[in-house]
Coordinates of C-alpha atoms and ligand atoms in Angstrom, one line a residue:
M1 CA 0.0 0.0 0.0
G2 CA 1.0 3.7 -0.1
K3 CA 2.1 5.0 3.2
I4 CA 0.3 3.5 6.2
T5 CA -0.4 6.9 7.8
G6 CA -0.5 8.8 4.5
F7 CA -4.2 9.6 4.6
I8 CA -3.7 11.1 8.1
E9 CA -0.6 13.0 7.3
H10 CA -1.3 14.4 3.9
A11 CA -4.2 16.6 2.7
R12 CA -5.8 16.1 -0.7
I13 CA -4.4 18.4 -3.4
E14 CA -6.6 19.5 -6.2
E15 CA -5.3 20.1 -9.7
G16 CA -4.7 23.8 -10.5
Y17 CA -6.4 26.0 -13.1
A18 CA -5.0 28.8 -15.2
P19 CA -6.3 32.2 -14.1
V20 CA -9.8 33.0 -15.4
V21 CA -8.8 36.1 -17.4
E22 CA -6.2 34.0 -19.2
R23 CA -8.2 30.9 -19.9
L24 CA -11.2 32.9 -21.2
K25 CA -9.0 34.2 -24.1
H26 CA -8.9 30.8 -25.7
H27 CA -10.7 27.4 -26.0
K28 CA -7.7 25.3 -24.9
E29 CA -7.3 23.1 -21.8
F30 CA -6.4 25.1 -18.6
V31 CA -6.1 22.4 -15.9
I32 CA -2.6 22.2 -14.4
G33 CA -1.9 18.6 -13.5
L34 CA -0.1 17.4 -10.4
T35 CA 3.7 17.4 -10.4
E36 CA 5.5 14.1 -10.0
D37 CA 6.1 14.8 -6.3
Q38 CA 2.5 15.9 -5.7
A39 CA 1.2 12.7 -7.3
K40 CA 3.5 10.6 -5.1
V41 CA 2.1 12.3 -2.0
Q42 CA -1.5 11.7 -3.3
G43 CA -0.7 8.1 -3.9
A44 CA 0.6 7.8 -0.4
R45 CA -2.9 8.8 0.9
C46 CA -4.4 5.5 -0.4
M47 CA -5.1 2.9 2.3
D48 CA -5.0 -0.1 -0.1
C49 CA -8.4 -1.2 1.4
G50 CA -9.1 -4.9 1.8
T51 CA -12.3 -4.2 -0.1
P52 CA -11.4 -1.3 -2.4
F53 CA -14.8 0.4 -3.0
C54 CA -13.1 2.7 -5.6
N55 CA -12.5 -0.3 -7.9
N56 CA -16.2 -1.2 -7.8
G57 CA -17.3 2.5 -8.1
C58 CA -15.2 2.8 -11.3
P59 CA -17.2 1.6 -14.4
V60 CA -14.1 0.1 -16.0
N61 CA -13.0 -1.3 -12.6
N62 CA -9.6 0.4 -12.7
I63 CA -7.2 -1.4 -10.3
I64 CA -6.8 1.8 -8.3
P65 CA -5.0 0.8 -5.1
D66 CA -2.3 -0.9 -7.2
F67 CA -1.5 2.1 -9.4
N68 CA -1.7 4.5 -6.4
D69 CA 0.9 2.4 -4.7
L70 CA 3.1 2.2 -7.8
V71 CA 3.1 6.0 -8.1
Y72 CA 3.9 6.3 -4.5
Q73 CA 6.9 3.9 -5.1
G74 CA 7.9 6.0 -8.1
D75 CA 7.3 3.0 -10.5
W76 CA 5.4 5.0 -13.1
R77 CA 5.9 2.6 -16.0
N78 CA 4.2 -0.3 -14.1
A79 CA 1.5 2.1 -12.9
L80 CA 0.8 2.8 -16.6
T81 CA 0.6 -0.9 -17.4
V82 CA -1.9 -1.4 -14.6
L83 CA -4.0 1.6 -15.7
H84 CA -4.0 0.4 -19.4
S85 CA -5.1 -3.1 -18.3
T86 CA -8.6 -1.9 -17.7
N87 CA -8.9 1.3 -19.6
N88 CA -7.8 1.9 -23.3
F89 CA -7.9 5.7 -23.0
P90 CA -7.0 7.0 -19.5
E91 CA -6.1 10.4 -21.0
F92 CA -9.8 10.9 -21.8
T93 CA -11.1 9.8 -18.4
G94 CA -8.2 11.5 -16.6
R95 CA -9.6 14.7 -18.0
I96 CA -13.3 14.5 -18.2
C97 CA -14.6 11.7 -16.0
P98 CA -16.7 12.8 -13.1
A99 CA -14.8 10.2 -11.1
P100 CA -17.4 8.0 -9.4
C101 CA -14.4 6.1 -8.0
E102 CA -13.7 9.1 -5.7
A103 CA -17.2 9.2 -4.4
A104 CA -16.8 5.5 -3.5
C105 CA -13.3 5.9 -1.9
V106 CA -13.2 4.8 1.7
V107 CA -11.3 7.9 2.8
N108 CA -14.3 9.9 1.5
V109 CA -16.5 8.5 4.3
N110 CA -15.3 11.1 6.7
G111 CA -12.6 13.0 4.8
D112 CA -11.4 14.0 1.4
A113 CA -11.2 11.1 -1.1
V114 CA -7.9 10.1 -2.6
G115 CA -7.3 12.2 -5.7
I116 CA -7.7 9.1 -8.0
K117 CA -8.5 11.0 -11.2
S118 CA -5.6 13.4 -10.8
I119 CA -3.2 10.5 -10.3
E120 CA -4.6 8.7 -13.4
H121 CA -4.1 12.0 -15.3
A122 CA -0.5 12.2 -14.1
I123 CA 0.3 8.6 -15.0
I124 CA -1.0 8.7 -18.6
D125 CA 0.4 12.2 -19.4
R126 CA 3.8 10.9 -18.2
G127 CA 3.4 7.8 -20.2
W128 CA 2.8 9.8 -23.4
A129 CA 5.6 12.2 -22.6
E130 CA 8.1 9.4 -22.0
G131 CA 7.1 7.6 -25.2
W132 CA 5.8 4.5 -23.3
V133 CA 2.5 4.4 -25.1
L134 CA 3.2 2.4 -28.3
P135 CA 1.1 0.5 -30.8
Q136 CA 0.5 -3.1 -29.9
P137 CA -0.1 -4.9 -33.3
P138 CA -1.3 -8.5 -33.0
A139 CA 1.2 -11.3 -33.4
V140 CA -1.3 -13.4 -35.4
K141 CA -4.2 -12.3 -37.6
T142 CA -7.5 -14.2 -37.6
G143 CA -8.7 -13.3 -41.1
K144 CA -12.0 -12.2 -39.5
K145 CA -13.5 -8.8 -40.5
V146 CA -15.3 -6.6 -38.1
A147 CA -17.2 -3.3 -38.9
V148 CA -17.6 -0.8 -36.1
V149 CA -20.2 1.9 -36.8
G150 CA -19.5 5.1 -34.8
S151 CA -16.1 6.3 -33.5
G152 CA -17.0 7.6 -30.0
P153 CA -15.2 6.1 -27.0
A154 CA -17.3 2.9 -27.2
G155 CA -16.4 2.3 -30.8
L156 CA -12.7 3.2 -30.3
A157 CA -12.3 1.0 -27.3
A158 CA -14.0 -1.9 -29.1
A159 CA -12.0 -1.4 -32.3
Q160 CA -8.7 -1.3 -30.4
Q161 CA -9.5 -4.5 -28.4
L162 CA -10.6 -6.3 -31.6
A163 CA -7.6 -5.2 -33.6
R164 CA -5.3 -6.4 -30.8
A165 CA -7.1 -9.8 -30.9
G166 CA -6.0 -10.1 -34.6
H167 CA -9.2 -9.1 -36.4
D168 CA -9.4 -6.7 -39.4
V169 CA -11.3 -3.8 -38.0
T170 CA -12.9 -0.9 -40.0
V171 CA -14.5 2.0 -38.1
F172 CA -17.2 3.9 -40.1
E173 CA -17.9 7.4 -38.9
K174 CA -20.5 9.8 -40.5
N175 CA -18.7 12.9 -39.2
S176 CA -15.5 14.3 -40.8
R177 CA -13.4 13.5 -37.8
I178 CA -13.0 10.6 -35.4
G179 CA -14.1 10.7 -31.7
G180 CA -17.9 11.0 -31.4
L181 CA -18.9 13.4 -28.6
L182 CA -15.3 13.6 -27.5
R183 CA -14.7 15.4 -30.7
Y184 CA -17.9 17.2 -31.5
G185 CA -19.7 18.1 -28.2
I186 CA -17.2 18.1 -25.4
P187 CA -15.5 21.5 -25.6
D188 CA -11.8 21.7 -26.3
F189 CA -11.2 23.6 -23.0
K190 CA -12.2 20.3 -21.2
M191 CA -10.3 18.0 -23.6
E192 CA -8.1 19.1 -26.5
K193 CA -8.5 16.9 -29.6
T194 CA -4.9 16.0 -30.0
H195 CA -5.5 13.3 -27.5
I196 CA -7.9 11.6 -29.9
D197 CA -5.6 12.1 -32.9
R198 CA -2.7 10.4 -31.1
R199 CA -4.9 7.4 -30.3
V200 CA -6.1 7.2 -33.9
E201 CA -2.5 7.1 -35.1
Q202 CA -1.8 4.3 -32.5
M203 CA -4.8 2.3 -33.7
Q204 CA -3.9 2.8 -37.4
A205 CA -0.5 1.3 -36.6
E206 CA -2.3 -1.6 -34.9
G207 CA -4.2 -2.2 -38.2
V208 CA -7.5 -0.3 -37.6
V209 CA -8.9 1.4 -40.8
F210 CA -11.0 4.5 -40.3
K211 CA -13.6 5.7 -42.8
T212 CA -14.9 9.2 -42.0
S213 CA -17.8 11.1 -43.6
T214 CA -19.4 7.7 -44.2
L215 CA -22.9 7.0 -42.9
V216 CA -24.1 3.5 -42.3
G217 CA -27.9 3.0 -42.7
A218 CA -30.4 5.9 -43.2
W219 CA -30.7 9.4 -41.9
P220 CA -33.7 11.7 -41.5
A221 CA -33.6 14.6 -44.0
D222 CA -34.6 17.2 -41.4
S223 CA -32.2 16.1 -38.6
K224 CA -30.3 18.7 -36.7
V225 CA -27.7 16.2 -35.5
T226 CA -24.2 16.7 -36.9
N227 CA -23.8 14.7 -40.0
D228 CA -20.9 15.3 -42.5
A229 CA -21.5 12.1 -44.5
K230 CA -20.6 12.1 -48.2
T231 CA -21.0 8.4 -48.6
V232 CA -23.8 6.1 -47.5
I233 CA -23.4 2.3 -47.0
S234 CA -26.4 0.1 -46.5
P235 CA -26.6 -2.4 -43.6
D236 CA -26.9 -5.2 -46.2
E237 CA -23.6 -4.2 -47.9
L238 CA -21.9 -4.1 -44.5
K239 CA -23.2 -7.4 -43.4
A240 CA -22.1 -9.0 -46.7
Q241 CA -18.6 -7.6 -46.3
F242 CA -17.9 -8.2 -42.6
D243 CA -18.2 -11.2 -40.3
A244 CA -19.6 -9.0 -37.5
V245 CA -21.0 -5.5 -37.1
L246 CA -20.9 -3.5 -33.9
L247 CA -23.2 -0.5 -33.6
T248 CA -21.7 2.3 -31.4
G249 CA -23.6 5.2 -32.9
G250 CA -24.3 7.0 -29.6
S251 CA -27.6 8.5 -28.4
E252 CA -27.6 11.7 -30.4
Q253 CA -31.3 12.8 -30.6
S254 CA -31.6 15.9 -28.3
R255 CA -34.7 16.3 -26.2
D256 CA -36.8 19.2 -27.6
L257 CA -39.0 21.7 -25.8
P258 CA -42.2 22.0 -27.9
V259 CA -43.8 25.0 -26.2
P260 CA -45.3 28.0 -28.0
G261 CA -42.7 30.1 -29.9
R262 CA -40.2 27.1 -30.4
E263 CA -40.1 27.9 -34.1
L264 CA -38.5 31.4 -33.5
D265 CA -35.0 32.1 -34.8
G266 CA -32.3 32.0 -32.1
I267 CA -33.5 28.8 -30.3
H268 CA -31.0 26.0 -30.9
F269 CA -30.0 22.6 -29.5
A270 CA -26.8 22.8 -27.5
M271 CA -25.5 20.2 -30.0
E272 CA -25.9 22.7 -32.8
F273 CA -23.9 25.2 -30.8
L274 CA -21.0 23.2 -29.3
P275 CA -19.9 21.1 -32.3
Q276 CA -19.6 24.3 -34.4
Q277 CA -17.0 25.7 -31.9
N278 CA -15.1 22.4 -32.0
K279 CA -15.0 22.6 -35.8
V280 CA -13.8 26.2 -35.7
N281 CA -11.1 25.3 -33.2
A282 CA -10.0 22.6 -35.6
G283 CA -9.5 25.2 -38.3
D284 CA -12.8 24.6 -40.3
K285 CA -14.2 27.6 -42.1
L286 CA -18.0 27.6 -41.4
K287 CA -20.3 29.7 -43.6
K288 CA -21.8 31.2 -40.4
Q289 CA -21.0 30.2 -36.8
L290 CA -23.7 30.2 -34.1
R291 CA -22.1 32.6 -31.6
A292 CA -23.1 34.2 -28.3
D293 CA -21.1 37.5 -28.6
G294 CA -22.9 40.3 -26.9
K295 CA -26.1 38.2 -26.4
H296 CA -28.2 37.5 -23.5
V297 CA -28.0 33.7 -23.4
I298 CA -30.4 31.3 -21.7
V299 CA -29.3 27.7 -21.3
I300 CA -32.2 25.4 -20.6
G301 CA -30.9 22.3 -18.8
G302 CA -28.7 22.2 -15.7
G303 CA -26.4 19.3 -16.5
D304 CA -22.9 18.9 -18.1
T305 CA -24.0 19.8 -21.6
G306 CA -25.6 23.0 -20.2
S307 CA -22.4 23.8 -18.3
D308 CA -20.4 23.4 -21.5
C309 CA -22.7 25.9 -23.2
V310 CA -22.0 28.3 -20.2
G311 CA -18.3 27.9 -20.7
T312 CA -18.4 28.4 -24.5
S313 CA -20.9 31.4 -24.3
T314 CA -18.6 33.1 -21.7
R315 CA -15.6 32.6 -24.0
H316 CA -17.6 34.1 -26.9
G317 CA -18.2 37.3 -24.8
A318 CA -21.9 36.9 -24.0
A319 CA -23.7 39.8 -22.3
S320 CA -25.2 37.5 -19.7
V321 CA -25.6 33.7 -19.2
T322 CA -28.5 32.2 -17.3
Q323 CA -28.9 28.5 -16.8
F324 CA -32.2 26.9 -15.9
E325 CA -32.7 23.6 -14.1
V326 CA -36.2 22.2 -13.7
M327 CA -35.3 20.2 -10.6
P328 CA -35.0 21.9 -7.2
Q329 CA -31.5 23.1 -6.1
P330 CA -29.7 20.1 -4.4
P331 CA -27.8 20.6 -1.1
E332 CA -24.2 21.9 -1.3
Q333 CA -22.9 19.0 0.7
E334 CA -24.2 15.4 0.5
D335 CA -25.2 13.4 3.5
K336 CA -22.3 11.1 3.3
P337 CA -23.4 8.4 5.8
L338 CA -26.6 8.1 3.7
V339 CA -25.2 8.1 0.2
W340 CA -21.6 6.7 0.4
P341 CA -20.3 4.8 -1.7
Y342 CA -22.8 5.9 -4.3
W343 CA -22.7 8.9 -6.6
P344 CA -24.3 11.6 -4.4
L345 CA -26.9 14.2 -5.4
K346 CA -25.4 17.6 -4.6
L347 CA -24.9 21.0 -6.1
R348 CA -22.2 20.8 -8.8
T349 CA -20.4 23.9 -9.7
S350 CA -18.1 23.4 -12.7
S351 CA -15.1 25.4 -13.7
S352 CA -17.4 27.0 -16.4
H353 CA -19.8 28.1 -13.7
E354 CA -17.0 29.5 -11.6
E355 CA -15.4 31.5 -14.4
S356 CA -18.7 32.8 -15.8
A357 CA -19.7 33.9 -12.2
E358 CA -16.3 35.5 -11.7
Q359 CA -17.1 37.7 -14.8
G360 CA -20.4 38.6 -13.2
L361 CA -22.3 37.0 -16.1
L362 CA -23.9 33.8 -14.6
K363 CA -27.2 33.3 -13.0
R364 CA -28.3 29.8 -12.1
E365 CA -32.0 29.2 -11.5
F366 CA -33.6 26.0 -10.1
A367 CA -37.1 24.6 -10.0
I368 CA -38.0 26.6 -13.1
S369 CA -39.9 25.6 -16.2
T370 CA -40.2 27.3 -19.5
K371 CA -43.8 27.9 -20.7
A372 CA -43.3 29.9 -23.9
F373 CA -40.8 31.7 -26.1
T374 CA -41.6 35.2 -27.2
G375 CA -40.2 37.1 -30.2
K376 CA -40.2 39.9 -32.6
N377 CA -39.9 39.7 -36.4
G378 CA -39.4 36.0 -36.1
K379 CA -36.5 36.2 -33.7
V380 CA -36.5 35.2 -30.1
T381 CA -36.4 38.0 -27.6
G382 CA -37.3 36.3 -24.4
L383 CA -39.2 33.6 -22.6
T384 CA -41.8 33.1 -19.9
T385 CA -41.2 30.8 -17.0
V386 CA -43.0 29.5 -13.9
Q387 CA -41.5 28.1 -10.7
V388 CA -42.3 24.4 -10.0
E389 CA -42.3 22.2 -7.0
F390 CA -42.8 18.5 -6.1
K391 CA -46.4 17.6 -5.0
D392 CA -47.3 13.9 -4.6
G393 CA -44.1 12.9 -6.4
K394 CA -45.0 15.1 -9.4
L395 CA -43.5 18.5 -10.5
V396 CA -46.4 21.0 -10.5
E397 CA -46.4 24.8 -11.2
V398 CA -46.5 27.2 -8.3
P399 CA -49.4 29.7 -9.0
G400 CA -48.4 33.3 -9.3
T401 CA -44.7 32.7 -10.1
E402 CA -44.8 33.5 -13.8
K403 CA -41.8 35.6 -14.9
T404 CA -40.4 36.9 -18.2
H405 CA -36.7 36.8 -19.1
K406 CA -34.8 38.6 -21.9
A407 CA -33.0 36.3 -24.3
D408 CA -31.3 36.7 -27.7
L409 CA -30.0 33.1 -27.8
V410 CA -31.6 30.1 -26.2
L411 CA -29.7 26.8 -26.0
L412 CA -31.6 23.6 -25.3
A413 CA -29.5 21.3 -23.2
M414 CA -32.1 19.0 -21.7
G415 CA -30.4 15.7 -22.4
F416 CA -30.9 13.2 -25.2
V417 CA -33.8 10.9 -25.8
N418 CA -32.3 8.1 -27.8
P419 CA -30.2 7.2 -30.9
V420 CA -31.4 8.5 -34.2
A421 CA -34.0 5.8 -34.9
T422 CA -33.5 5.5 -38.7
V423 CA -30.1 3.9 -38.1
L424 CA -31.4 1.1 -35.9
D425 CA -34.5 0.7 -38.2
A426 CA -32.3 0.3 -41.3
F427 CA -30.6 -2.7 -39.6
G428 CA -33.9 -4.0 -38.3
V429 CA -32.5 -3.8 -34.7
E430 CA -35.2 -4.1 -32.0
K431 CA -35.4 -1.2 -29.6
D432 CA -36.0 -1.1 -25.9
A433 CA -38.8 1.0 -24.2
R434 CA -36.6 4.1 -24.4
G435 CA -35.7 3.7 -28.1
N436 CA -32.2 2.4 -27.5
A437 CA -30.8 -0.7 -29.3
K438 CA -32.0 -3.7 -27.3
A439 CA -29.2 -5.9 -26.1
S440 CA -28.3 -7.3 -22.7
T441 CA -24.9 -7.1 -20.9
D442 CA -25.1 -10.8 -19.9
F443 CA -21.7 -12.6 -19.7
I444 CA -23.0 -15.1 -22.3
G445 CA -24.8 -13.6 -25.3
G446 CA -24.4 -10.0 -24.1
Y447 CA -24.3 -7.0 -26.5
A448 CA -25.9 -9.2 -29.3
T449 CA -29.0 -7.6 -30.9
N450 CA -31.9 -9.6 -32.5
V451 CA -30.1 -9.3 -35.9
D452 CA -27.6 -12.1 -36.7
K453 CA -24.0 -11.0 -36.2
V454 CA -25.0 -7.4 -35.3
F455 CA -24.0 -6.1 -31.8
A456 CA -24.6 -2.8 -30.0
A457 CA -22.8 -1.0 -27.2
G458 CA -22.2 2.4 -25.6
D459 CA -24.8 5.2 -25.6
M460 CA -26.6 3.5 -28.5
R461 CA -27.4 0.6 -26.1
R462 CA -27.5 2.2 -22.7
G463 CA -28.7 5.8 -23.5
Q464 CA -26.7 9.0 -23.0
S465 CA -24.2 8.3 -20.3
L466 CA -20.5 8.9 -19.6
V467 CA -17.2 8.3 -21.5
V468 CA -16.1 5.8 -18.9
W469 CA -19.3 3.7 -19.4
A470 CA -18.8 3.9 -23.2
I471 CA -15.2 2.5 -22.8
R472 CA -16.5 -0.3 -20.5
E473 CA -19.2 -1.2 -23.0
G474 CA -16.8 -1.1 -25.9
R475 CA -14.4 -3.4 -24.2
Q476 CA -17.1 -5.9 -23.1
A477 CA -18.8 -5.8 -26.5
A478 CA -15.4 -6.5 -28.1
R479 CA -15.1 -9.6 -26.0
A480 CA -18.6 -10.7 -27.1
V481 CA -17.8 -10.2 -30.7
D482 CA -14.4 -12.0 -30.4
E483 CA -16.2 -14.9 -28.7
H484 CA -18.8 -14.9 -31.5
L485 CA -16.1 -15.1 -34.2
M486 CA -13.7 -17.5 -32.5
G487 CA -15.8 -19.6 -30.1
F488 CA -13.8 -18.3 -27.2
S489 CA -12.1 -15.0 -26.1
D490 CA -9.0 -14.1 -24.1
L491 CA -9.9 -10.4 -24.1
P492 CA -10.5 -8.9 -20.7
R493 CA -14.1 -8.2 -19.9
Ligands
FAD1 C1 -21.8 18.3 -24.6 C2 -21.5 17.0 -23.9 C3 -20.6 17.0 -22.8 C4 -20.3 15.8 -22.2 N1 -19.4 15.8 -21.2 C5 -19.0 14.7 -20.6 C6 -18.0 14.6 -19.6 O1 -17.5 15.7 -19.2 N2 -17.6 13.4 -19.1 C7 -18.2 12.3 -19.5 O2 -17.8 11.2 -19.0 N3 -19.2 12.3 -20.5 C8 -19.6 13.4 -21.0 N4 -20.6 13.4 -22.0 C9 -21.1 12.1 -22.4 C10 -20.2 11.3 -23.3 O3 -19.6 12.2 -24.3 C11 -20.9 10.2 -24.0 O4 -21.6 9.4 -23.0 C12 -20.0 9.3 -24.8 O5 -19.3 10.0 -25.8 C13 -20.7 8.1 -25.5 O6 -19.8 7.4 -26.3 P1 -20.4 6.5 -27.5 O7 -19.1 6.0 -28.1 O8 -21.4 5.5 -27.0 O9 -21.1 7.5 -28.5 P2 -20.7 8.9 -29.1 O10 -19.6 9.6 -28.4 O11 -22.0 9.7 -29.2 O12 -20.2 8.5 -30.6 C14 -21.1 8.0 -31.5 C15 -20.5 8.2 -32.9 O13 -21.2 7.5 -33.9 C16 -21.4 8.2 -35.1 N5 -22.6 7.7 -35.8 C17 -23.8 7.6 -35.3 N6 -24.6 7.0 -36.2 C18 -23.8 6.7 -37.3 C19 -24.0 6.0 -38.5 N7 -25.2 5.6 -38.9 N8 -23.0 5.8 -39.4 C20 -21.7 6.3 -39.0 N9 -21.5 6.9 -37.8 C21 -22.5 7.1 -37.0 C22 -21.6 9.6 -34.5 O14 -21.4 10.6 -35.5 C23 -20.6 9.7 -33.4 O15 -19.4 10.1 -33.8 C24 -20.9 14.6 -22.6 C25 -21.9 14.6 -23.7 C26 -22.2 15.8 -24.3 C27 -23.2 15.8 -25.4
SF4_2 S1 -11.1 3.1 -1.6 FE1 -9.7 4.9 -1.6 S2 -8.3 4.4 0.1 FE2 -9.3 2.5 -0.4 S3 -8.0 1.5 -2.0 FE3 -9.5 2.8 -3.1 S4 -8.4 4.8 -3.4 FE4 -7.3 3.7 -1.8

């Protein structure tokens, strides 16, 4: 274990941030990772628990006590090997995972959790800097061909596992660049895209072929979901050319707000706004970018996507940013004895909230529901809201609380309902009650859909979730596909 008395002697250290005035000038990452010495001290805080709850709290079941100890001992190279044994892309999760492992950490019961995510971040960044992250091409090829549809973290994790098992893997992606929501959605200031490019190069050296701007199946003509496809391949063509097909197309259909005035100009899905900024950061010249400069912005939806809209609008130079959340404001501190080791409900203030508030721009409103949008000459100018409260388990309006708000730009960030249905329909894949691809996660027969040799994983199967869950599902689905092709599998589940 780390140091027997480490958790008593040493305080938790948070990663640093560049000053707000500096980081608002650009869209680049601004987190300052732990130094080598700081990471060692943080590793020393781990108690190497007999029952490491962190390991169970982590969706990829990272072997956390072991890499904490290795970092404490200064054995970074083995720490990296342990980290990679459960997670193909720790540089993604080390940056943007909400870290359910830390909520589950035993030190968190009555103190500050071990800084697991910051240690993970330090290990993988050191690994890349030292040149320790290298392609691992298979020693033997199987001659089996696998198509992976969608290049988000689920598709990438599956493709890497399957290529390393010796299969010929082709990843089809409708957008112009690889990465799914990591590329188009998650702002560059949370995760720069060079991290994806490096992995794509590694995977190409391992034999994975990437086909971008290529849509598999069918797409609705009026869809607002990002789609740069120039080529369309039918499911029948794909099934004829490949021995197995894995669908990892995500859950991209945004939840809409069909109230009066929705048709007005200036009301957009967050996922129209955020990907455009990613594209501009990558050097694309857009005909017209949806921007927030000088505008009164209202973000409807209090989650991560909403917070990303706050950070992006603040960088654009918005006149004000208001974020609405329909649920009541949660407590600032969770009731640990009640919720540990589970993910607690508590008020979450992101770096985007902090920097926007520091500029005097941000207002967060809770228990608020939008009743109508108002406008002039076809353009949105404001909206009408009402406060809501829970009565008999249902959210109801509080009489006499109607209010109007000024808005020049409204961003809808209320989550995602399901995958774009036409893709699943084109394959004839059965859907579950929420419209996701229907497939279990059973050890035997898991991730298989009702269609012969077609599998599904990630958000497309489980609904909109987290990068770490997508990686887990990609790895597990790869094992299921490998077993289907070979009759057995050595891949880790
Ligand atoms: C704005 C935003 C911020 C987020 N922030 C975080 C965060 O901070 N931390 C976190 O853990 N999670 C975050 N998430 C959630 C996380 O990004 C997703 O859960 C994760 O990316 C899902 O991975 P996936 O591989 O299943 O699907 P996706 O990442 O959605 O990738 C699916 C890919 O499939 C492609 N595709 C779809 N259909 C087809 C087709 N028919 N043919 C070809 N290609 C197709 C899509 O273009 C897309 O590239 C965020 C999500 C959003 C929207
Ligand atoms: S639960 Fe916390 S203290 Fe225990 S092994 Fe995991 S990281 Fe270390």
